[in-house]
XYZ file of C-alpha atoms in Angstrom:
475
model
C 113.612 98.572 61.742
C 115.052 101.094 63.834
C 114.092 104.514 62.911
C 115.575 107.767 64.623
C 113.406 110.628 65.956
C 112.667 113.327 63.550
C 109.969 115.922 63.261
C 107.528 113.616 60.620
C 107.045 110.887 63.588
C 104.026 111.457 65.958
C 103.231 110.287 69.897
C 99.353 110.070 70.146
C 97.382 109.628 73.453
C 93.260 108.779 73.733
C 91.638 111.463 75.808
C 88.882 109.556 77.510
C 87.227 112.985 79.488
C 88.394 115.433 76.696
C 86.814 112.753 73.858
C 90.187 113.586 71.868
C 93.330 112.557 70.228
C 96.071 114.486 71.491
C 98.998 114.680 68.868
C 102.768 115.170 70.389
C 105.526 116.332 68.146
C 108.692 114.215 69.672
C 111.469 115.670 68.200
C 110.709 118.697 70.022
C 108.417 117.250 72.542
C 105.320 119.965 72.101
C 101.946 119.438 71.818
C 101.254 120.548 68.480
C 97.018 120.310 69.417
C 94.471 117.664 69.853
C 91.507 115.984 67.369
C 88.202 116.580 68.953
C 85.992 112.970 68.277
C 83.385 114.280 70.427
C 82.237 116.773 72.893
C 83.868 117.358 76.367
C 82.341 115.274 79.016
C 79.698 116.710 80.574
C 77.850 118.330 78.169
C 76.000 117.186 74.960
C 76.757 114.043 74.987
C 74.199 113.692 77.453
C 71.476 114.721 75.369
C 69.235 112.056 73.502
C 70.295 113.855 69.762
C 74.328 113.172 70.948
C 75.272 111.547 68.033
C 79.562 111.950 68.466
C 81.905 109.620 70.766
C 82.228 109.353 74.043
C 85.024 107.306 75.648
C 88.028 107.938 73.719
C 89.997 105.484 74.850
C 91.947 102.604 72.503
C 94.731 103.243 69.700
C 96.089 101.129 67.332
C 98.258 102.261 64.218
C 98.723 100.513 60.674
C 102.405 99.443 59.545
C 102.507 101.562 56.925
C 102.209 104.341 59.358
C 99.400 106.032 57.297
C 96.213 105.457 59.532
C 95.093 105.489 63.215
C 92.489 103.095 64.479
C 90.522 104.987 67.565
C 88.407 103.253 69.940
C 85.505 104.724 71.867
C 84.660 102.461 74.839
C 81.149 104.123 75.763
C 79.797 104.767 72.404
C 81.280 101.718 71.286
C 82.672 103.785 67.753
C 86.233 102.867 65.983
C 87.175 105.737 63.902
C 89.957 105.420 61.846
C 92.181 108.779 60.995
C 94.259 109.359 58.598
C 97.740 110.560 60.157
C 98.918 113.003 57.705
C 96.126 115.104 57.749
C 94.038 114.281 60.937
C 91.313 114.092 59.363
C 88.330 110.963 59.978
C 88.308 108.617 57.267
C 85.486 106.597 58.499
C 83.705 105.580 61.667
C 81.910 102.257 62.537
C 79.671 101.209 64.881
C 81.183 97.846 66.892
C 80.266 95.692 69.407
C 79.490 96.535 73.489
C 81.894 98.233 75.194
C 84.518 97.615 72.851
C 88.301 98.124 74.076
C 91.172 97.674 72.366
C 91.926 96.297 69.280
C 94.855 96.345 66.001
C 95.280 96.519 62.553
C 95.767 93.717 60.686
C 99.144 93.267 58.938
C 97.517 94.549 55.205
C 95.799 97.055 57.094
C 92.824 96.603 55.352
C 90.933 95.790 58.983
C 90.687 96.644 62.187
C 89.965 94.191 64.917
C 88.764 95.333 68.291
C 87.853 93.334 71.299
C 84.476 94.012 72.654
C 84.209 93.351 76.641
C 80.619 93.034 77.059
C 80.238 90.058 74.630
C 82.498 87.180 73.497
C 83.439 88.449 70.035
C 85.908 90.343 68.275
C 84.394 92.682 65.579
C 86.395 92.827 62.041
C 85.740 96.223 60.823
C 86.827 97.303 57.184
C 89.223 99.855 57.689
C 89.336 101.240 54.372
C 85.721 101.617 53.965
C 84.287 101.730 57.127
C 81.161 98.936 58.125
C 81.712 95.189 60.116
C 83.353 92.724 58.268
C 81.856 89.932 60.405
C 82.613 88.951 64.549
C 84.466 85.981 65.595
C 83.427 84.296 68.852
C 86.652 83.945 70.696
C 85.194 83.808 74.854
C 83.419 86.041 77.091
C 84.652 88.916 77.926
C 87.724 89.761 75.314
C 89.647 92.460 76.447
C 92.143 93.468 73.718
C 93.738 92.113 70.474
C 97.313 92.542 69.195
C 98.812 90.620 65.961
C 102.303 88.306 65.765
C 105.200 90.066 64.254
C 104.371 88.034 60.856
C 100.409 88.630 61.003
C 99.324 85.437 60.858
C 98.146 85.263 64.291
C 95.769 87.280 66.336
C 95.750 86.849 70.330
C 93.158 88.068 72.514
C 92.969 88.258 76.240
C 90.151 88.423 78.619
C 88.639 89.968 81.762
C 86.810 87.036 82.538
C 89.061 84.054 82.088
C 92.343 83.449 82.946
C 93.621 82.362 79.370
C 94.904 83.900 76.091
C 92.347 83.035 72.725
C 94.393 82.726 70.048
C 93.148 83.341 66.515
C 94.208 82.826 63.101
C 94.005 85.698 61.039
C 93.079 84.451 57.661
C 90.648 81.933 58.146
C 89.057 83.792 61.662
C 89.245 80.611 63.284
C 90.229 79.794 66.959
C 92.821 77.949 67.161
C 93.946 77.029 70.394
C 93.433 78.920 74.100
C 96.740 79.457 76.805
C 95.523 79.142 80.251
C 97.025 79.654 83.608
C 97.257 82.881 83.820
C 97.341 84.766 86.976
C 94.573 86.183 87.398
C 90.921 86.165 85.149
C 90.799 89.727 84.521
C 93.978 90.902 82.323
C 93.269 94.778 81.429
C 95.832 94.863 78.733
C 99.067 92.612 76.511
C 102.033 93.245 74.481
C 103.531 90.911 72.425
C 107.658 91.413 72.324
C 109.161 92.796 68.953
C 110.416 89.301 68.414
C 107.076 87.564 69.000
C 108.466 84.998 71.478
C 106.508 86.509 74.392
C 102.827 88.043 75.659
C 102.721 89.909 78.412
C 99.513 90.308 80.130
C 98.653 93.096 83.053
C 96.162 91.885 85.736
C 94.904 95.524 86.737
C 92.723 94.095 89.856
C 95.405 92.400 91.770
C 98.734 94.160 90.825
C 99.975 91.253 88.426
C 101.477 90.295 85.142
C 101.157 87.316 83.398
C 104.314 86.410 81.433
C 103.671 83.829 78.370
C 106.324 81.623 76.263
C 104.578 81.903 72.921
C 106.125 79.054 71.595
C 105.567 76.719 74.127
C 102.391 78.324 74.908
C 102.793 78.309 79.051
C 103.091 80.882 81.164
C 106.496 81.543 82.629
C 106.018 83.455 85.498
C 103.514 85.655 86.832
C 105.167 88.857 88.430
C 103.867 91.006 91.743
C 103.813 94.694 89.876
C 102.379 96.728 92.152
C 98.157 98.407 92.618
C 97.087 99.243 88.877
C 99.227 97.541 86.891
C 98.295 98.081 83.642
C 100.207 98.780 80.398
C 103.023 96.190 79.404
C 105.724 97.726 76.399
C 108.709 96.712 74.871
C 112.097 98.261 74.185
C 115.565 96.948 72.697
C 118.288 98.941 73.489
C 122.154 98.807 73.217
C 122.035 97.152 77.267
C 119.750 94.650 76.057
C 115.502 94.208 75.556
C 113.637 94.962 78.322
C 109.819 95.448 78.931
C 108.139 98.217 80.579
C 104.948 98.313 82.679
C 102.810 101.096 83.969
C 101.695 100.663 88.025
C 98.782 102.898 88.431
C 98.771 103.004 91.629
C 102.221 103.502 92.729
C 102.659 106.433 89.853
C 105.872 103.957 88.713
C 107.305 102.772 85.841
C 108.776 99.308 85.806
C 111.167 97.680 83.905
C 112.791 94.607 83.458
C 115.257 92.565 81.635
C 113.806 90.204 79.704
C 114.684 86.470 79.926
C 112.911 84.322 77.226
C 111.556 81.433 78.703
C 112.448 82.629 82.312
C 111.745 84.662 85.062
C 112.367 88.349 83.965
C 114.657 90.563 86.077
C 113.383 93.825 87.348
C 116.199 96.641 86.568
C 114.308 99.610 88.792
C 111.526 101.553 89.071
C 110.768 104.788 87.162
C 108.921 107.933 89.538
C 107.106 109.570 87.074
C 106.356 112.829 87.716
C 102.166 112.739 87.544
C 99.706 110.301 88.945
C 98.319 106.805 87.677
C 100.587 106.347 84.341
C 99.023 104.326 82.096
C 99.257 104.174 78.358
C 102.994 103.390 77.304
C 104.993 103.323 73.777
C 108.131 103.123 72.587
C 110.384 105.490 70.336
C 110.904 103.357 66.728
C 115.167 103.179 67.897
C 114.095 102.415 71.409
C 115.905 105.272 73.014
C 112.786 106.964 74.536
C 109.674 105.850 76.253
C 106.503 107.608 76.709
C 103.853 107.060 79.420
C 100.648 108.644 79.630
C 99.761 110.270 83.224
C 96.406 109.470 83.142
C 95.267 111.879 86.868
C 98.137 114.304 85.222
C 96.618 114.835 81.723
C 100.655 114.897 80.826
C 103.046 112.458 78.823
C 106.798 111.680 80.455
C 109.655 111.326 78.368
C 111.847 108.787 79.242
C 115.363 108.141 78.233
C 115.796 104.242 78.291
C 119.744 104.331 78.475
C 119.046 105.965 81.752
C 115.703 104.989 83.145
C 115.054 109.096 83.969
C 111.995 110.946 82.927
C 113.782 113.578 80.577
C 110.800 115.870 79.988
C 106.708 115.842 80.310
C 104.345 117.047 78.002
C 100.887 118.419 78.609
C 97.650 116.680 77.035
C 94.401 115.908 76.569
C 92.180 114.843 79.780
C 92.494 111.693 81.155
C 95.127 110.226 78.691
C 94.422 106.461 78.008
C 96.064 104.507 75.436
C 99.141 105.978 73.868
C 101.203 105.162 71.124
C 104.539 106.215 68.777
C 103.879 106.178 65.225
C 107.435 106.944 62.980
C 106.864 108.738 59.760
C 103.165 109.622 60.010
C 102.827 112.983 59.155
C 104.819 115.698 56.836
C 107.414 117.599 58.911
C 106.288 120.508 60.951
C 102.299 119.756 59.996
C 99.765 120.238 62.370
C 96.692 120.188 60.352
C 93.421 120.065 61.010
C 94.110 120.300 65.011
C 92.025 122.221 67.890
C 92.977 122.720 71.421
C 89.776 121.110 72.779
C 91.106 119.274 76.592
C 94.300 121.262 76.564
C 95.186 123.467 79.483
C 92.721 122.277 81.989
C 94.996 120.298 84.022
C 93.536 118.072 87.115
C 94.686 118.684 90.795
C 94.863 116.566 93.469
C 93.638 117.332 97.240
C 93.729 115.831 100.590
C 91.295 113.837 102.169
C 90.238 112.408 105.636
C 88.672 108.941 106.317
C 86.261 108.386 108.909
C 87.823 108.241 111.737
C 89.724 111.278 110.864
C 92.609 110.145 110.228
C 94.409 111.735 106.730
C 93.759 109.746 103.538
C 97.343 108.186 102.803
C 97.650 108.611 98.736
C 98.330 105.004 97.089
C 102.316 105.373 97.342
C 104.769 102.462 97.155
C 104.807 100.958 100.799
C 101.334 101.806 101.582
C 99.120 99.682 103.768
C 95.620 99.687 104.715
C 93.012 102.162 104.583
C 93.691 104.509 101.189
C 91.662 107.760 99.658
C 92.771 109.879 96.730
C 90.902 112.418 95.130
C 91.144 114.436 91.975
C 89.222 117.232 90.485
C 89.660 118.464 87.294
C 87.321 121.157 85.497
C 84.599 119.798 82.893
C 82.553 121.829 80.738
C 81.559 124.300 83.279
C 81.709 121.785 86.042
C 84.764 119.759 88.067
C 84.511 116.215 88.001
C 85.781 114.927 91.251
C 87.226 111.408 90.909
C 87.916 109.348 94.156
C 89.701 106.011 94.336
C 89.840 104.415 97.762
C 91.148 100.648 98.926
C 91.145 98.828 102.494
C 87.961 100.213 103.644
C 85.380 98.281 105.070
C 83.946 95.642 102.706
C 80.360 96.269 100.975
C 79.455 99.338 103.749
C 78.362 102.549 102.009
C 80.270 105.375 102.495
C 79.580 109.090 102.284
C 81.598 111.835 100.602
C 81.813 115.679 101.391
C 83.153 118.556 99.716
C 85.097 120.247 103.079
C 84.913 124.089 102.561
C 87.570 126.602 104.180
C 85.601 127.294 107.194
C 85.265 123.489 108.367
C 81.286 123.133 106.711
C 80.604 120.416 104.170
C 78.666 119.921 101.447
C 77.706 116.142 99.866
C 78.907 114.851 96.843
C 78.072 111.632 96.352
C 77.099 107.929 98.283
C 79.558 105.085 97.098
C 79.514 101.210 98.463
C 82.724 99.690 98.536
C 83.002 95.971 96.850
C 83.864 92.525 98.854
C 87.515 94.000 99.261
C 86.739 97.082 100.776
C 87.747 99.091 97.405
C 86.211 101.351 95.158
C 88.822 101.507 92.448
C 86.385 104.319 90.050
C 84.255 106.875 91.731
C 82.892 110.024 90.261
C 80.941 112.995 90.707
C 79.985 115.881 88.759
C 79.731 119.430 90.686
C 80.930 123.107 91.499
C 83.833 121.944 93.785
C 84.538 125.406 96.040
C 86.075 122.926 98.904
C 89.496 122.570 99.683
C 89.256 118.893 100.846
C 87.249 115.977 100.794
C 85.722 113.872 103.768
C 84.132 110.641 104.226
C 81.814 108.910 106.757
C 80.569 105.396 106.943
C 76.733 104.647 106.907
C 77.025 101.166 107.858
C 76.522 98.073 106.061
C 75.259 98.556 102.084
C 72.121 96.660 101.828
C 70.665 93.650 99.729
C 68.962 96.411 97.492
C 72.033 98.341 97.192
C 74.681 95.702 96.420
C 72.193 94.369 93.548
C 71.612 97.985 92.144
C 75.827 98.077 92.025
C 76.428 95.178 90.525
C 73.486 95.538 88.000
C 75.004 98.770 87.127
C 78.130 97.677 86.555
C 77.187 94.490 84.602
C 75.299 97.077 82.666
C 78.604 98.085 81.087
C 80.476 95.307 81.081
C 81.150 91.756 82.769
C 83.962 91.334 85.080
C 83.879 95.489 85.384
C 86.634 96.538 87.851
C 84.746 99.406 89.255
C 82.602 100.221 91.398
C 80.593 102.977 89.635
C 77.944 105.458 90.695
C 74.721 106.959 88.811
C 76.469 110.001 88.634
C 78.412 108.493 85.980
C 77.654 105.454 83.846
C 79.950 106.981 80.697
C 83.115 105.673 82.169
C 85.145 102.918 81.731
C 88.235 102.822 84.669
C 89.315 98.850 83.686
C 92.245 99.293 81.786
């Protein structure tokens, strides 16, 4: 049912640095504060007696509007919060490196997907505690429900196929393969329930799947970073949106059930790496998480422009538009924890010297970005490079004013030549950042990467340091 914008609907994002729940006011577009679920990375939550979240990082919303389900990927927590008065109803512990999950129709549970295994956890949403876990396949990556409830469908980064689920009995009931691609970040299902669309972060594709004749239709080239698929029907027709990372676009297209979807144009937002995406309940607005931004556009669907942007948490993940969940001009029970420390990005040089081109649509071999963005008395510098030299070990400097550097951090680059997720923790006084090659990685190193990364989860798309193991960049 179509419901207009008014002051008592909410637009939440998942803070995955900040460890909050920012909470957006659309009818007048303001931040109205943020729900702190744990302490800002890089502090406590270090310490053996950290007991909060870490991770903040799924959403999922009841149809009655009433509660929020919030997943922590690193602490592997779902929290549930009650909209009206943002306050935590219950937490529960879940299953390793759980993602993304939903409420079921009753809202009386809350599946979530948990990467490093092959189950889905049922937690009791009114009570808190694990119902029980259905084996559905290695690696599920997130669940979402069919418009009547009945069925659950789950999708993977390990296999390219769809598990689908029946709700009632927790029974698998049939897989969709052919997908294009094994690891699929994140899916939609369309308002009518005729299609799943499923993002293939890794190789800039999305999966598009006839639900009733259980095939895939076509499998789209989106673009680096593909992530987020949404839906929106307007007055010019339904059309689904899709966050591309890496060209800091919004896509959309016309949807043709049961053929090959048209693409209408591509959105510039106005930060870096969108990622999260939800629709307004009458479809006339769309809002995408920034998630190297720590912003939200607005976007007006009749015209495809970004109408406004809002400032958040940091690192916005998952995002979503809930009508009707809180009383009119409320802001209860909110802090300003991640708010107002905005990110910045700065130039880098590869090398050979040559500048670092920043992952822009038309953009061809060798790629460096890097942010920095302040962290509990520290920056965290976040670099993200592709086309470099395959498995060779690379060396990164802070480059001060007068032309002296300082070292950050050591980072091997996978069998593509990418590190998609890089991070280090420091004072950063430079005003650049360099790197230089140190040859070849070695036997030793290559199995300390991969062991570190299977440490969080199988089929991890990053390539992730020591200096940060809390960190999930694979949705």
């Amino acid at each position: 049912m179509s419901v207009p914008i008014s002051g008592r609907d909410r637009v939440y994002t998942a803070d995955q640095t900040s460890n909050t729940v920012t909470v957006i006011d659309p009818s007048t577009n303001k931040t109205l504060g943020t729900i702190a679920l744990g302490a800002q990375r890089l502090g406590a939550d270090l310490s053996p007696q950290y007991t909060d979240n870490v991770g903040v990082h799924g959403l999922a919303f009841s149809r009655d509007n009433k509660r929020l389900g919030v997943v922590s990927v690193t602490s592997n927590t779902v929290d549930i919060i009650d909209t009206a008065t943002n306050k935590v109803i219950n937490e529960t512990d879940v299953g390793r490196a759980s993602h993304e999950g939903t409420f079921t129709a009753d809202g009386k549970q809350f599946w979530v997907a948990d990467r490093g295994r092959d189950t889905v956890t049922v937690v009791d949403a009114v009570h808190g505690g694990v119902v029980t876990n259905i084996k559905v396949g290695d690696g599920p990556s997130k669940v979402v429900l069919s418009p009547d409830g009945r069925t659950a469908y789950v999708n993977h980064i390990s296999a390219p196929e769809v598990t689908v689920v029946d709700v009632r009995t927790h029974k698998v009931r049939y897989t969709i393969k052919g997908l294009g691609d094994t690891f699929s970040s994140d899916e939609s299902i369309s308002p009518d329930g005729r299609e799943l669309w499923a993002a293939h972060k890794r190789v800039g594709m999305t999966s598009v799947i006839d639900l009733k004749s259980r095939k895939v239709t076509a499998v789209l080239k989106t673009g680096p970073d593909t992530n987020h698929p949404n839906f929106a029907d307007t007055k010019n027709g339904s059309f689904a949106y899709l966050t591309v990372g890496g060209l800091d676009q919004t896509l959309v297209y016309r949807r043709k059930p049961g053929g090959t979807p048209e693409l209408v144009t591509r959105i510039h937002d106005t930060g870096h790496a969108p990622h999260g995406l939800w629709p307004s309940a009458d479809g006339t607005r769309m809002y995408v998480g920034m998630e190297k931004s720590d912003a939200v556009d607005v976007i007006d669907t009749a015209t495809n422009k970004v109408i406004d942007t809002v400032g958040v948490g940091q690192e916005p993940q998952a995002l979503v538009y809930v009508p009707n969940a809180a009383p009119a001009g409320s802001a209860a029970n909110l802090g300003r924890q991640g708010l107002g420390n905005a990110p910045r990005s700065v130039s880098t040089t590869l090398p050979d010297g040559t500048a670092g081109d920043t992952m822009r649509p038309g953009d061809k071999g060798r790629q460096l970005e890097a942010t920095v963005r302040p962290v509990s008395g520290l920056d965290m510098i976040q670099l993200q490079a592709r086309g470099l030299q395959p498995t060779t070990t690379y060396q990164a400097y802070a480059v001060q004013k007068d032309g002296s550097k300082i070292p950050l951090l050591s980072f091997t680059t996978d069998s593509a030549g990418n590190a998609p997720q890089v991070l280090a923790f420091a004072d950063f006084t430079g005003v650049s950042v360099s790197l230089s090659s140190e040859g070849k990685a070695t036997a030793q190193t290559l199995a300390r990467m991969s062991s570190a990364v299977a440490s969080m989860h199988p089929g991890s798309d990053s390539a992730v340091e020591a200096a940060d193991l809390l960190y999930c960049d694979c949705c």
